[in-house]
Coordinates of N, CA and C in Angstrom, one line a residue:
M1 N 43.8 24.6 21.6 CA 43.9 25.8 20.8 C 44.7 26.9 21.6
R2 N 45.5 27.6 20.8 CA 46.2 28.7 21.5 C 45.4 29.9 21.6
R3 N 45.6 30.7 22.6 CA 44.9 32.0 22.8 C 45.8 33.2 22.7
F4 N 45.3 34.2 22.1 CA 46.0 35.5 22.0 C 45.1 36.6 22.3
T5 N 45.6 37.6 22.9 CA 44.7 38.8 23.2 C 44.7 39.7 22.0
T6 N 43.7 40.6 22.0 CA 43.6 41.5 20.8 C 44.9 42.5 20.8
V7 N 45.4 42.7 22.0 CA 46.7 43.5 22.1 C 47.8 42.8 21.4
E8 N 47.9 41.5 21.7 CA 49.0 40.6 21.1 C 48.8 40.6 19.6
L9 N 47.5 40.5 19.2 CA 47.2 40.4 17.8 C 47.7 41.7 17.1
D10 N 47.5 42.9 17.7 CA 47.9 44.1 17.1 C 49.4 44.2 17.0
K11 N 50.1 43.7 18.0 CA 51.6 43.8 18.0 C 52.3 42.7 17.2
N12 N 51.6 41.5 17.1 CA 52.3 40.3 16.5 C 51.5 39.6 15.5
I13 N 50.9 40.4 14.6 CA 50.0 39.8 13.6 C 50.6 38.8 12.8
G14 N 51.9 39.0 12.4 CA 52.6 38.0 11.5 C 52.8 36.7 12.2
D15 N 53.2 36.7 13.5 CA 53.4 35.5 14.2 C 52.1 34.7 14.5
I16 N 51.0 35.5 14.8 CA 49.7 34.9 15.1 C 49.1 34.3 13.8
K17 N 49.3 35.0 12.7 CA 48.9 34.4 11.4 C 49.6 33.1 11.1
A18 N 50.8 33.1 11.4 CA 51.6 31.8 11.1 C 51.0 30.7 12.0
V19 N 50.7 30.9 13.2 CA 50.1 29.9 14.1 C 48.7 29.5 13.5
A20 N 47.9 30.5 13.1 CA 46.6 30.3 12.6 C 46.6 29.5 11.3
A21 N 47.7 29.6 10.6 CA 47.8 28.8 9.3 C 47.9 27.3 9.6
R22 N 48.4 27.0 10.8 CA 48.6 25.6 11.2 C 47.4 25.0 12.0
E23 N 46.8 25.9 12.8 CA 45.7 25.5 13.7 C 44.8 26.7 14.0
P24 N 43.5 26.5 14.3 CA 42.7 27.7 14.7 C 43.2 28.3 16.0
V25 N 43.2 29.6 16.1 CA 43.6 30.2 17.4 C 42.4 31.1 17.9
I26 N 42.3 31.2 19.2 CA 41.3 32.0 19.8 C 41.8 33.4 20.1
I27 N 41.1 34.4 19.8 CA 41.4 35.8 20.1 C 40.5 36.2 21.2
T28 N 41.2 36.7 22.3 CA 40.4 37.1 23.5 C 40.4 38.6 23.6
E29 N 39.3 39.1 24.2 CA 39.2 40.6 24.4 C 38.5 40.7 25.8
H30 N 39.2 41.5 26.6 CA 38.7 41.7 28.0 C 38.5 40.3 28.7
R31 N 39.5 39.5 28.5 CA 39.6 38.2 29.1 C 38.5 37.2 28.7
K32 N 37.8 37.5 27.6 CA 36.8 36.6 27.1 C 37.1 36.2 25.7
D33 N 36.8 34.9 25.4 CA 37.0 34.5 24.0 C 36.0 35.2 23.1
R34 N 36.6 35.8 22.1 CA 35.7 36.7 21.2 C 35.7 36.2 19.7
F35 N 36.9 35.8 19.3 CA 37.0 35.5 17.8 C 37.9 34.2 17.7
V36 N 37.8 33.6 16.5 CA 38.6 32.5 16.1 C 39.3 32.9 14.8
M37 N 40.6 32.7 14.7 CA 41.3 32.9 13.4 C 41.8 31.6 13.0
M38 N 41.5 31.3 11.7 CA 41.9 30.0 11.1 C 42.2 30.1 9.6
S39 N 42.9 29.1 9.1 CA 43.1 29.1 7.7 C 41.8 29.0 6.9
I40 N 41.8 29.4 5.7 CA 40.6 29.3 4.9 C 40.3 27.8 4.6
E41 N 41.3 27.0 4.6 CA 41.1 25.5 4.4 C 40.3 24.9 5.6
D42 N 40.7 25.3 6.8 CA 39.9 24.8 8.0 C 38.5 25.4 7.9
F43 N 38.4 26.6 7.6 CA 37.0 27.3 7.5 C 36.1 26.6 6.5
E44 N 36.7 26.3 5.3 CA 35.9 25.6 4.3 C 35.5 24.2 4.7
R45 N 36.4 23.5 5.4 CA 36.1 22.2 5.9 C 35.0 22.2 6.9
L46 N 34.9 23.2 7.7 CA 33.8 23.4 8.6 C 32.5 23.7 7.9
R47 N 32.6 24.5 6.9 CA 31.4 24.9 6.2 C 30.8 23.7 5.4
K48 N 31.7 22.9 4.9 CA 31.2 21.7 4.1 C 30.7 20.6 5.0
A49 N 31.1 20.7 6.3 CA 30.6 19.7 7.3 C 29.1 19.8 7.5
G50 N 28.5 21.0 7.2 CA 27.1 21.2 7.3 C 26.7 21.6 8.7
D51 N 25.4 21.7 8.8 CA 24.8 22.1 10.1 C 24.7 21.0 11.0
P52 N 25.4 21.1 12.2 CA 25.4 19.9 13.1 C 24.0 19.6 13.7
Q53 N 23.0 20.6 13.6 CA 21.7 20.4 14.1 C 20.7 19.9 13.0
R54 N 21.2 19.6 11.9 CA 20.3 19.2 10.8 C 19.6 17.9 11.1
A55 N 18.4 17.8 10.7 CA 17.6 16.6 10.8 C 17.5 15.9 9.5
F56 N 17.6 14.6 9.5 CA 17.5 13.8 8.2 C 16.3 12.9 8.3
A57 N 15.7 12.8 7.1 CA 14.6 11.8 7.0 C 15.3 10.4 6.9
T58 N 14.6 9.4 7.2 CA 15.2 8.0 7.3 C 16.0 7.7 6.0
G59 N 15.4 8.0 4.9 CA 16.1 7.6 3.6 C 17.2 8.5 3.2
E60 N 17.4 9.6 3.8 CA 18.5 10.5 3.4 C 19.6 10.6 4.4
T61 N 19.5 9.9 5.5 CA 20.6 9.9 6.5 C 21.9 9.4 5.9
P62 N 23.0 10.1 6.0 CA 24.3 9.6 5.5 C 24.7 8.4 6.3
P63 N 25.3 7.4 5.6 CA 25.7 6.1 6.3 C 26.6 6.4 7.5
E64 N 27.5 7.3 7.5 CA 28.4 7.5 8.6 C 27.6 8.1 9.8
I65 N 26.5 8.7 9.6 CA 25.7 9.1 10.7 C 24.7 8.0 11.2
A66 N 24.2 7.3 10.2 CA 23.2 6.3 10.6 C 23.8 5.1 11.3
A67 N 25.1 4.7 10.9 CA 25.7 3.5 11.4 C 25.7 3.4 12.9
P68 N 26.1 4.4 13.7 CA 26.1 4.2 15.2 C 24.7 4.0 15.7
F69 N 23.7 4.7 15.1 CA 22.3 4.5 15.6 C 21.8 3.1 15.3
L70 N 22.1 2.6 14.1 CA 21.7 1.2 13.7 C 22.3 0.2 14.6
A71 N 23.6 0.4 14.9 CA 24.3 -0.5 15.8 C 23.7 -0.6 17.2
E72 N 23.3 0.6 17.7 CA 22.7 0.7 19.0 C 21.3 0.0 19.0
I73 N 20.6 0.2 18.0 CA 19.3 -0.4 17.9 C 19.4 -1.9 17.8
D74 N 20.4 -2.4 17.1 CA 20.6 -3.9 17.0 C 21.0 -4.4 18.4
R75 N 21.8 -3.6 19.1 CA 22.3 -4.1 20.4 C 21.1 -4.2 21.4
V76 N 20.2 -3.2 21.4 CA 19.1 -3.2 22.2 C 18.1 -4.3 21.9
L77 N 17.9 -4.5 20.6 CA 17.0 -5.6 20.2 C 17.5 -7.0 20.5
D78 N 18.8 -7.1 20.5 CA 19.5 -8.4 20.7 C 19.7 -8.7 22.2
A79 N 19.5 -7.7 23.1 CA 19.7 -7.8 24.5 C 18.6 -8.7 25.1
P80 N 19.0 -9.5 26.1 CA 17.9 -10.4 26.7 C 16.9 -9.5 27.4
G81 N 15.6 -10.0 27.4 CA 14.5 -9.2 28.0 C 14.7 -9.0 29.5
D82 N 14.0 -8.0 30.0 CA 14.1 -7.6 31.4 C 13.3 -8.5 32.3

């Protein structure tokens, strides 16, 4: 991700908006990351992804999340005993 200062943002808003339309950019203030500017499409995609800390009951876990866990369980169960 590219970084711009708040001073650069004030002076070059058009150029920075053009970059943010292609990829999220970090806006720094006093040498610290403070904000992210991104397209609404990227923002909506993040919102739809849901809460990364969400817990699922066994029956409601989406297949794309459950598959790696099930594969690891199978691997452990199929491993020779210690």
